[in-house]
Coordinates of C-alpha atoms in Angstrom, one line a residue:
Chain A
X7 CA -74.0 15.2 -41.6
X8 CA -74.3 14.6 -45.3
X9 CA -71.6 15.8 -47.6
X10 CA -72.5 17.0 -51.1
X11 CA -70.4 15.7 -53.9
X12 CA -68.4 18.8 -54.1
X13 CA -67.4 18.6 -50.4
X14 CA -66.6 15.0 -50.9
X15 CA -64.3 15.8 -53.8
X16 CA -62.6 18.4 -51.6
X17 CA -62.1 16.1 -48.7
X18 CA -60.8 13.3 -51.0
X19 CA -58.3 15.7 -52.6
X20 CA -57.1 17.0 -49.3
X21 CA -56.6 13.6 -47.8
X22 CA -54.8 12.4 -50.9
X23 CA -52.5 15.4 -50.8
X24 CA -51.8 14.9 -47.1
X25 CA -51.0 11.3 -47.7
X26 CA -48.6 12.2 -50.5
X27 CA -46.9 14.7 -48.2
X28 CA -46.5 12.2 -45.5
X29 CA -45.1 9.7 -48.0
X30 CA -42.6 12.2 -49.1
X31 CA -41.4 13.0 -45.5
X32 CA -41.3 9.2 -44.9
X33 CA -39.1 8.7 -48.0
X34 CA -36.8 11.6 -47.0
X35 CA -36.3 10.0 -43.7
X36 CA -35.6 6.6 -45.3
X37 CA -33.0 8.1 -47.6
X38 CA -31.3 9.9 -44.7
X39 CA -31.2 6.5 -42.9
X40 CA -29.6 4.7 -45.9
X41 CA -26.1 5.7 -44.8
X42 CA -26.3 3.0 -42.2
X43 CA -26.7 0.4 -44.8
X44 CA -23.2 1.0 -46.2
X45 CA -21.9 0.0 -42.8
X46 CA -24.2 -3.0 -42.5
X47 CA -24.5 -4.6 -46.0
X48 CA -25.8 -7.8 -44.4
X49 CA -29.2 -6.2 -43.8
X50 CA -29.5 -5.3 -47.4
X51 CA -28.3 -8.6 -48.7
X52 CA -30.7 -10.7 -46.7
X53 CA -33.6 -8.5 -47.9
X54 CA -32.4 -8.7 -51.5
X55 CA -32.7 -12.5 -51.1
X56 CA -36.3 -12.3 -50.0
X57 CA -37.4 -9.5 -52.3
X58 CA -35.3 -10.3 -55.3
X59 CA -34.1 -13.9 -55.4
X60 CA -37.4 -15.2 -54.3
X61 CA -39.1 -13.5 -57.2
X62 CA -36.8 -15.0 -59.9
X63 CA -38.9 -18.0 -60.6
X64 CA -42.2 -16.2 -61.2
X65 CA -40.5 -13.6 -63.3
X66 CA -38.6 -16.1 -65.4
X67 CA -41.7 -18.3 -66.0
X68 CA -43.9 -15.3 -66.9
X69 CA -41.2 -14.0 -69.2
X70 CA -40.9 -17.2 -71.0
X71 CA -44.7 -17.4 -71.7
X72 CA -44.9 -13.7 -72.7
X73 CA -42.0 -14.2 -75.1
X74 CA -43.6 -17.3 -76.6
X75 CA -46.9 -15.5 -77.1
X76 CA -45.1 -12.6 -78.7
X77 CA -43.4 -15.1 -81.1
X78 CA -46.8 -16.5 -82.1
X79 CA -48.7 -13.3 -82.5
X80 CA -45.8 -11.5 -84.1
X81 CA -45.3 -14.2 -86.7
X82 CA -49.0 -14.1 -87.7
X83 CA -48.9 -10.4 -88.3
X84 CA -45.4 -10.2 -89.9
X85 CA -45.9 -13.1 -92.2
X86 CA -48.8 -11.3 -93.9
X87 CA -46.3 -8.8 -95.1
X88 CA -43.6 -11.3 -95.7
X89 CA -41.5 -9.8 -92.9
X90 CA -41.3 -12.7 -90.6
X91 CA -37.5 -12.4 -90.7
X92 CA -37.8 -9.3 -88.5
X93 CA -39.6 -11.3 -85.8
X94 CA -36.5 -11.1 -83.5
X95 CA -36.6 -7.3 -83.7
X96 CA -40.3 -7.2 -82.8
X97 CA -40.0 -9.6 -79.9
X98 CA -36.9 -7.9 -78.4
X99 CA -38.1 -4.4 -78.9
X100 CA -41.5 -5.1 -77.2
X101 CA -39.8 -6.8 -74.3
X102 CA -37.0 -4.5 -73.7
X103 CA -38.9 -1.3 -74.1
X104 CA -42.3 -2.1 -72.6
X105 CA -43.2 -5.6 -71.5
X106 CA -40.1 -6.3 -69.5
X107 CA -40.2 -3.3 -67.2
X108 CA -44.0 -3.1 -67.0
X109 CA -45.0 -6.7 -66.6
X110 CA -42.1 -7.3 -64.2
X111 CA -43.2 -4.3 -62.1
X112 CA -46.7 -5.7 -61.9
X113 CA -45.5 -9.1 -61.0
X114 CA -43.1 -7.7 -58.6
X115 CA -45.7 -5.7 -56.8
X116 CA -47.9 -8.8 -56.5
X117 CA -45.1 -11.0 -55.4
X118 CA -42.8 -8.8 -53.3
X119 CA -44.6 -5.5 -52.8
X120 CA -47.7 -7.1 -51.2
X121 CA -45.4 -9.2 -48.9
X122 CA -43.4 -6.1 -47.8
X123 CA -46.7 -4.2 -47.0
X124 CA -48.1 -7.1 -45.1
X125 CA -44.8 -7.7 -43.2
X126 CA -44.3 -4.1 -42.1
X127 CA -48.0 -3.7 -41.4
X128 CA -48.0 -6.7 -39.1
X129 CA -44.9 -5.6 -37.4
X130 CA -46.7 -2.3 -36.7
X131 CA -49.8 -4.2 -35.5
X132 CA -47.8 -6.4 -33.1
X133 CA -46.0 -3.4 -31.7
X134 CA -42.7 -4.6 -33.1
X135 CA -42.0 -1.2 -34.6
X136 CA -43.0 0.7 -31.4
X137 CA -40.8 -1.8 -29.5
X138 CA -37.9 -0.9 -31.7
X139 CA -38.4 2.7 -31.2
X140 CA -38.4 2.2 -27.4
X141 CA -35.1 0.3 -27.8
X142 CA -33.8 3.4 -29.5
X143 CA -33.7 1.7 -32.8
X144 CA -35.2 3.7 -35.7
X145 CA -37.5 1.3 -37.6
X146 CA -37.2 3.5 -40.7
X147 CA -33.5 2.8 -40.7
X148 CA -33.6 -0.8 -39.5
X149 CA -36.7 -2.2 -41.1
X150 CA -37.8 0.0 -44.0
X151 CA -34.5 1.3 -45.5
X152 CA -33.0 -2.2 -46.3
X153 CA -36.3 -3.4 -47.7
X154 CA -36.7 -0.3 -49.9
X155 CA -33.2 -0.4 -51.3
X156 CA -33.4 -4.2 -51.9
X157 CA -36.5 -3.6 -54.0
X158 CA -35.0 -0.7 -55.9
X159 CA -31.9 -2.8 -56.7
X160 CA -33.8 -6.0 -57.6
X161 CA -36.4 -4.5 -60.0
X162 CA -34.0 -3.6 -62.9
X163 CA -32.3 -7.0 -62.6
X164 CA -35.6 -8.9 -62.6
X165 CA -36.8 -6.9 -65.6
X166 CA -33.6 -7.7 -67.4
X167 CA -34.1 -11.4 -66.6
X168 CA -37.7 -11.1 -67.8
X169 CA -36.6 -9.7 -71.2
X170 CA -33.8 -12.2 -71.6
X171 CA -36.0 -15.2 -71.0
X172 CA -38.7 -13.6 -73.1
X173 CA -36.4 -13.4 -76.1
X174 CA -35.5 -17.0 -75.6
X175 CA -39.3 -17.8 -75.6
X176 CA -39.8 -15.9 -78.8
X177 CA -36.8 -17.7 -80.3
X178 CA -38.2 -21.2 -79.4
X179 CA -41.5 -20.4 -81.0
X180 CA -40.4 -18.4 -83.9
X181 CA -37.3 -20.3 -85.0
X182 CA -38.0 -23.7 -83.4
X183 CA -41.7 -24.1 -84.2
X184 CA -42.6 -21.7 -87.0
X185 CA -39.4 -21.9 -89.1
X186 CA -38.1 -18.4 -89.0
X187 CA -34.5 -18.3 -90.1
X188 CA -32.1 -18.6 -87.2
X189 CA -29.5 -16.2 -88.5
X190 CA -32.1 -13.6 -89.6
X191 CA -33.8 -13.7 -86.2
X192 CA -30.6 -12.7 -84.4
X193 CA -28.9 -10.5 -86.9
X194 CA -32.0 -8.4 -87.5
X195 CA -32.3 -8.0 -83.7
X196 CA -28.6 -7.0 -83.3
X197 CA -28.9 -4.5 -86.2
X198 CA -32.1 -2.8 -85.1
X199 CA -32.1 -2.8 -81.3
X200 CA -30.2 0.2 -80.1
X201 CA -28.2 0.0 -76.9
X202 CA -29.1 3.5 -75.7
X203 CA -32.6 4.0 -77.2
X204 CA -33.9 0.6 -76.3
X205 CA -31.9 -1.1 -73.6
X206 CA -30.8 1.9 -71.5
X207 CA -34.3 3.4 -71.6
X208 CA -35.8 0.1 -70.6
X209 CA -33.4 -0.1 -67.6
X210 CA -34.3 3.4 -66.6
X211 CA -38.0 2.5 -66.8
X212 CA -37.5 -0.5 -64.6
X213 CA -35.5 1.4 -62.1
X214 CA -38.2 4.1 -61.9
X215 CA -40.8 1.3 -61.5
X216 CA -38.7 -0.3 -58.8
X217 CA -38.6 2.9 -56.8
X218 CA -42.3 3.6 -57.2
X219 CA -43.5 0.0 -56.4
X220 CA -41.3 -0.5 -53.4
X221 CA -42.0 3.0 -52.1
X222 CA -45.7 2.4 -52.2
X223 CA -45.3 -1.0 -50.6
X224 CA -43.2 0.0 -47.6
X225 CA -45.2 3.2 -47.1
X226 CA -48.6 1.5 -47.2
X227 CA -47.3 -1.0 -44.6
X228 CA -45.9 1.6 -42.4
X229 CA -49.0 3.7 -42.7
X230 CA -51.4 0.8 -42.2
X231 CA -54.2 1.0 -39.6
X232 CA -52.8 -1.4 -36.9
X233 CA -55.6 -4.0 -37.1
X234 CA -56.1 -7.2 -39.1
X235 CA -58.5 -5.3 -41.4
X236 CA -56.1 -2.4 -41.7
X237 CA -53.3 -4.6 -42.9
X238 CA -55.5 -6.4 -45.4
X239 CA -56.6 -3.1 -46.8
X240 CA -53.1 -1.7 -46.9
X241 CA -51.9 -4.8 -48.8
X242 CA -54.7 -4.4 -51.4
X243 CA -54.0 -0.7 -51.8
X244 CA -50.3 -1.5 -52.2
X245 CA -51.0 -3.7 -55.2
X246 CA -53.7 -1.5 -56.7
X247 CA -51.8 1.8 -56.4
X248 CA -48.6 0.1 -57.7
X249 CA -50.5 -1.0 -60.8
X250 CA -51.9 2.5 -61.4
X251 CA -48.5 4.2 -60.7
X252 CA -46.6 1.8 -63.0
X253 CA -49.0 2.2 -65.9
X254 CA -49.2 6.0 -65.5
X255 CA -45.4 6.4 -65.2
X256 CA -45.0 4.1 -68.2
X257 CA -46.9 6.5 -70.3
X258 CA -45.0 9.5 -69.1
X259 CA -41.6 7.9 -69.5
X260 CA -42.5 6.5 -72.9
X261 CA -43.6 9.9 -74.1
X262 CA -40.4 11.4 -72.9
X263 CA -38.1 8.7 -74.3
X264 CA -39.8 7.7 -77.6
X265 CA -42.2 10.6 -78.2
X266 CA -40.1 12.5 -80.7
X267 CA -39.8 9.8 -83.3
Chain B
X1 CA -33.5 21.4 -15.3
X2 CA -36.1 23.1 -13.2
X3 CA -35.2 22.8 -9.6
X4 CA -38.7 22.6 -8.4
X5 CA -39.5 19.4 -10.2
X6 CA -36.3 17.4 -10.1
X7 CA -35.2 16.8 -6.6
X8 CA -32.7 14.0 -6.3
X9 CA -35.2 11.3 -5.3
X10 CA -37.5 11.7 -8.3
X11 CA -36.6 10.0 -11.6
X12 CA -39.7 10.9 -13.6
X13 CA -41.8 13.9 -12.9
X14 CA -45.0 14.7 -14.8
X15 CA -46.6 18.1 -14.4
X16 CA -50.0 19.3 -15.6
X17 CA -50.3 16.8 -18.3
X18 CA -53.1 17.3 -20.9
X19 CA -53.5 14.9 -23.8
X20 CA -56.2 14.4 -26.3
X21 CA -56.9 11.3 -28.4
X22 CA -58.7 12.8 -31.3
X23 CA -61.6 14.7 -29.6
X24 CA -61.4 12.7 -26.4
X25 CA -59.5 14.1 -23.5
X26 CA -57.4 11.4 -22.0
X27 CA -55.4 13.3 -19.4
X28 CA -56.8 16.5 -17.9
X29 CA -54.0 18.1 -15.8
X30 CA -52.3 15.1 -14.3
X31 CA -49.3 15.5 -11.9
X32 CA -47.3 12.4 -11.1
X33 CA -43.9 11.8 -9.5
X34 CA -41.9 8.5 -9.7
X35 CA -39.3 7.9 -7.0
X36 CA -35.9 6.5 -7.8
X37 CA -35.4 2.9 -6.9
X38 CA -39.1 2.3 -6.2
X39 CA -41.9 0.4 -8.0
X40 CA -44.6 2.9 -8.7
X41 CA -48.0 1.6 -10.1
X42 CA -50.5 3.4 -12.2
X43 CA -53.9 1.8 -11.8
X44 CA -57.2 2.6 -13.3
X45 CA -60.1 1.1 -15.4
X46 CA -59.4 0.1 -19.0
X47 CA -59.4 2.9 -21.4
X48 CA -58.1 5.5 -19.0
X49 CA -55.0 5.9 -21.1
X50 CA -52.5 4.0 -19.0
X51 CA -50.6 2.7 -22.0
X52 CA -50.8 6.2 -23.5
X53 CA -49.0 7.5 -20.3
X54 CA -46.1 5.1 -20.9
X55 CA -45.9 6.2 -24.6
X56 CA -45.8 9.8 -23.4
X57 CA -43.0 9.1 -21.0
X58 CA -41.1 7.2 -23.7
X59 CA -41.5 10.2 -26.1
X60 CA -43.6 8.3 -28.6
X61 CA -46.5 10.7 -28.2
X62 CA -46.5 14.4 -27.5
X63 CA -48.6 16.0 -24.8
X64 CA -50.9 18.9 -25.7
X65 CA -49.9 20.7 -22.5
X66 CA -47.6 20.0 -19.6
X67 CA -44.1 18.7 -19.2
X68 CA -42.6 15.3 -18.6
X69 CA -39.1 15.2 -17.1
X70 CA -37.1 12.0 -17.1
X71 CA -33.9 12.2 -15.1
X72 CA -34.0 15.9 -15.5
X73 CA -34.5 16.0 -19.2
X74 CA -37.7 17.4 -20.7
X75 CA -38.6 14.4 -23.0
X76 CA -40.5 16.4 -25.5
X77 CA -37.8 19.2 -26.0
X78 CA -35.0 16.7 -26.7
X79 CA -33.7 16.4 -30.2
X80 CA -34.2 13.1 -31.9
X81 CA -30.7 11.9 -31.2
X82 CA -30.9 12.9 -27.5
X83 CA -34.3 11.2 -27.2
X84 CA -32.8 8.0 -28.6
X85 CA -29.9 8.3 -26.1
X86 CA -32.4 8.6 -23.3
X87 CA -34.4 5.6 -24.6
X88 CA -31.3 3.4 -24.4
X89 CA -31.6 4.0 -20.6
X90 CA -35.3 3.0 -20.5
X91 CA -36.7 -0.4 -21.0
X92 CA -40.2 -0.9 -21.9
X93 CA -42.2 -4.1 -21.6
X94 CA -45.1 -4.1 -24.0
X95 CA -48.3 -6.0 -23.3
X96 CA -47.8 -8.2 -26.3
X97 CA -44.1 -8.6 -25.6
X98 CA -43.4 -7.0 -29.0
X99 CA -40.7 -9.6 -29.7
X100 CA -39.3 -9.6 -33.3
X101 CA -41.1 -12.6 -34.8
X102 CA -38.3 -13.4 -37.3
X103 CA -35.6 -13.7 -34.7
X104 CA -35.1 -16.5 -32.1
X105 CA -35.3 -15.8 -28.4
X106 CA -31.5 -15.5 -28.2
X107 CA -31.3 -13.0 -31.1
X108 CA -34.2 -11.0 -29.7
X109 CA -32.3 -10.5 -26.4
X110 CA -29.1 -9.8 -28.4
X111 CA -30.9 -7.3 -30.6
X112 CA -30.3 -4.1 -28.5
X113 CA -26.7 -5.2 -27.9
X114 CA -26.0 -5.6 -31.5
X115 CA -27.7 -2.4 -32.5
X116 CA -26.1 -0.2 -29.9
X117 CA -22.7 -1.8 -29.0
X118 CA -19.8 -3.1 -30.9
X119 CA -19.2 -5.9 -28.4
X120 CA -17.5 -9.0 -29.7
X121 CA -19.6 -12.1 -30.3
X122 CA -18.5 -14.1 -27.2
X123 CA -19.3 -11.2 -24.9
X124 CA -22.7 -10.8 -26.4
X125 CA -23.3 -14.5 -25.9
X126 CA -22.4 -14.3 -22.3
X127 CA -24.5 -11.2 -21.7
X128 CA -27.6 -12.7 -23.4
X129 CA -27.3 -16.0 -21.5
X130 CA -27.0 -14.0 -18.2
X131 CA -30.1 -11.9 -19.0
X132 CA -32.0 -15.0 -20.1
X133 CA -30.9 -16.8 -16.9
X134 CA -32.3 -13.9 -14.8
X135 CA -35.8 -14.5 -16.2
X136 CA -35.3 -18.3 -16.1
X137 CA -35.4 -18.9 -19.8
X138 CA -31.7 -19.7 -20.6
X139 CA -32.9 -23.1 -21.9
X140 CA -35.3 -21.5 -24.3
X141 CA -32.7 -19.6 -26.2
X142 CA -33.2 -21.4 -29.5
X143 CA -37.0 -21.2 -29.6
X144 CA -38.8 -18.8 -31.9
X145 CA -41.3 -16.3 -30.5
X146 CA -44.2 -18.2 -32.0
X147 CA -43.3 -21.3 -29.9
X148 CA -43.5 -19.3 -26.6
X149 CA -46.5 -19.1 -24.3
X150 CA -47.7 -15.6 -23.4
X151 CA -46.0 -15.6 -20.1
X152 CA -42.7 -16.8 -21.6
X153 CA -42.8 -14.2 -24.3
X154 CA -43.2 -11.5 -21.7
X155 CA -40.2 -12.9 -19.8
X156 CA -38.1 -12.9 -23.0
X157 CA -39.2 -9.3 -23.6
X158 CA -38.2 -8.5 -20.0
X159 CA -34.7 -10.0 -20.6
X160 CA -34.5 -7.9 -23.7
X161 CA -35.6 -4.8 -21.8
X162 CA -32.8 -5.2 -19.3
X163 CA -30.1 -6.1 -21.9
X164 CA -28.7 -2.6 -22.0
X165 CA -28.8 -2.3 -18.1
X166 CA -31.4 0.6 -18.1
X167 CA -32.1 2.9 -15.2
X168 CA -35.8 2.2 -15.4
X169 CA -38.4 -0.1 -16.9
X170 CA -41.9 0.7 -17.9
X171 CA -44.3 -2.2 -17.7
X172 CA -47.5 -2.1 -19.7
X173 CA -50.1 -4.4 -18.2
X174 CA -47.6 -7.1 -17.3
X175 CA -50.2 -9.4 -15.6
X176 CA -53.0 -9.3 -18.2
X177 CA -54.1 -12.7 -19.5
X178 CA -51.6 -14.7 -17.4
X179 CA -52.3 -18.0 -15.6
X180 CA -51.7 -17.9 -11.8
X181 CA -48.2 -19.5 -12.1
X182 CA -46.8 -17.1 -14.8
X183 CA -48.5 -14.3 -12.9
X184 CA -46.6 -15.3 -9.8
X185 CA -43.3 -15.6 -11.8
X186 CA -43.8 -12.1 -13.2
X187 CA -44.6 -10.6 -9.8
X188 CA -41.4 -12.1 -8.4
X189 CA -39.4 -11.0 -11.4
X190 CA -40.5 -7.4 -11.3
X191 CA -39.9 -7.1 -7.6
X192 CA -36.5 -8.9 -7.7
X193 CA -35.2 -7.2 -10.7
X194 CA -36.1 -3.8 -9.3
X195 CA -34.2 -4.5 -6.1
X196 CA -31.2 -6.4 -7.5
X197 CA -30.5 -4.2 -10.5
X198 CA -31.3 -0.9 -8.7
X199 CA -34.0 -0.1 -11.2
X200 CA -36.9 2.3 -11.0
X201 CA -40.1 0.6 -12.2
X202 CA -43.3 2.1 -13.5
X203 CA -46.1 -0.5 -13.6
X204 CA -49.3 0.2 -15.4
X205 CA -52.0 -2.3 -14.5
X206 CA -55.6 -3.0 -13.5
X207 CA -54.8 -6.2 -11.7
X208 CA -55.3 -5.0 -8.2
X209 CA -54.1 -7.8 -6.1
X210 CA -50.8 -8.4 -7.9
X211 CA -50.0 -4.7 -8.3
X212 CA -50.6 -3.9 -4.7
X213 CA -48.2 -6.6 -3.6
X214 CA -45.3 -5.2 -5.6
X215 CA -45.8 -1.5 -5.6
X216 CA -44.2 1.0 -3.2
X217 CA -46.5 3.7 -4.3
X218 CA -49.8 3.7 -6.2
X219 CA -51.6 6.3 -8.3
X220 CA -55.2 5.7 -9.3
X221 CA -56.3 7.4 -12.5
X222 CA -59.8 7.7 -13.8
X223 CA -61.5 10.2 -16.2
X224 CA -58.2 11.8 -16.9
X225 CA -57.5 12.8 -13.3
X226 CA -55.6 11.3 -10.4
X227 CA -58.4 10.1 -8.1
X228 CA -56.2 8.6 -5.4
X229 CA -52.7 8.0 -4.4
X230 CA -50.7 6.5 -1.6
X231 CA -49.0 3.4 -0.4
X232 CA -50.7 0.1 -1.1
X233 CA -52.0 0.0 2.5
X234 CA -53.7 3.4 2.3
X235 CA -55.2 2.4 -1.1
X236 CA -56.5 -0.9 0.2
X237 CA -58.1 0.7 3.3
X238 CA -59.3 3.9 1.6
X239 CA -62.7 5.4 2.5
X240 CA -63.3 6.8 -0.9
X241 CA -66.3 4.9 -2.5
X242 CA -64.7 5.0 -6.0
X243 CA -61.4 3.5 -4.8
X244 CA -63.3 0.9 -2.8
X245 CA -65.3 -0.1 -5.8
X246 CA -62.1 -0.4 -7.9
X247 CA -60.1 -2.3 -5.4
X248 CA -62.9 -4.8 -4.5
X249 CA -64.2 -5.1 -8.1
X250 CA -67.8 -4.3 -7.3
X251 CA -70.1 -4.4 -10.3
X252 CA -72.0 -1.3 -9.3
X253 CA -71.1 1.8 -7.3
X254 CA -69.8 5.3 -8.2
X255 CA -68.9 3.8 -11.6
X256 CA -72.4 2.7 -12.8
X257 CA -73.0 -0.8 -14.3
X258 CA -74.9 0.8 -17.2
X259 CA -73.4 2.8 -19.9
X260 CA -75.3 6.1 -20.1
X261 CA -78.6 5.4 -21.8
X262 CA -82.1 6.8 -22.0
X263 CA -84.8 5.5 -19.7
X264 CA -85.1 1.7 -20.1
X265 CA -88.9 1.5 -20.4
X266 CA -89.1 4.4 -22.9
X267 CA -86.4 2.8 -24.9
X268 CA -88.1 -0.5 -25.2
X269 CA -91.5 1.0 -26.0
X270 CA -90.1 3.3 -28.7
X271 CA -91.4 2.3 -32.1
X272 CA -88.0 2.5 -33.8
X273 CA -86.4 0.0 -36.1
X274 CA -83.2 -1.8 -35.3
X275 CA -80.9 -0.2 -32.7
X276 CA -81.3 3.3 -34.0
X277 CA -82.9 6.0 -32.0

């Protein structure tokens, strides 16, 4: 039976809403199960190693290059106005407010989110999750909750690392190569970057992205069709939806945080 | 709960079970009873929902009609915590083994003990080695699941299933894809464990010969209904043409060789394109 475009839109919307509803029930269940983690911190720690520590290298290297590019581009524009002394402000503000949280979240979904989706999807495909259920072990508590909280805890730390390394990269290029004054670079930065407006807001952003990206990753894995093709699609969806969600939420959060000035 | 269903000798009773998989009716009013301490086999062609039946007994799926009583409890009316308590007393052996791939053989068998008990480490070690010894794999404790053959993986899964000393074990196609030796090992294990641990076993299988040697009672299911039941002898010497075809593995009979299709000649002569009609 052929659907007309209107019917297709309706079906698509209904399916999307159902999926959103299931994802919310799923998350409620995971949050309820999080109490267990307080009693068994080992589960959380080992996942933080896989999700967080293993992402440090890619985040640090990317942060360094992004900061170096910011130094170069910023210098070119600012020197036209004779304002190259404020390069430190520009680099730090871009990183702390925007690039740190956003780029880290995108890298994080590619590095850790996709791995979480594939791992949980494969555990479902190979009946490991069903096997746990039959052993009276709730996979949402035992498998999903530690991974979710590991992701949520790791993201802000990784974003902070990204911004820090990025500032160093901007410093190497601006001060080391292009001859911006060392003292001006740092003192302007200290004077203009506000702890609450810039740093706290940036941390809030990265925490929100951490929840969004990890939630999408574990849910897509848990909801995957239990076949090889199903897991591959779920992994793709995990990365694509994460990118959309991060960029969309970035706009909303930016409007809320910086919209009034 | 209800007196009619749960007499003392029956551990699992299924009454008037109806279950749909999407649009397809898998079970259409099935009644089954599983005796305590016995090995009961469910046989039937592939795709008759034998695995589904085990998932229904374990409470992973909900029936659309009918009741399933396990040790007097209606599985689908239990609260989540009660269902989990009941599952601690059931072991299930999945076709794939369903071992946790990131844990060693030892840790897989220790998994239910670590999750559900607060036993000290030396006790857990002793228990795990005893369970592994029972399936003959005490020496394989340090291997990872990826290093095991299919038959060994199933034996490890069996050791894990008996880790909490359950009252019954559900076996999902335990013989499928096994070489003759591991098949023989599994046959021996299922029979011996059932006797020595005082278990109740439910074996779902389509391997006729092996299943008939270990079962005390057999149900044959096809098309969503029970089409035959009895002891292995009565099944093996049944007069029913369907049962004879299934037991002897004849290619044609009441179950036709051909999937329903239009007339062969007309189909070949039709001037269609590709496979479409």
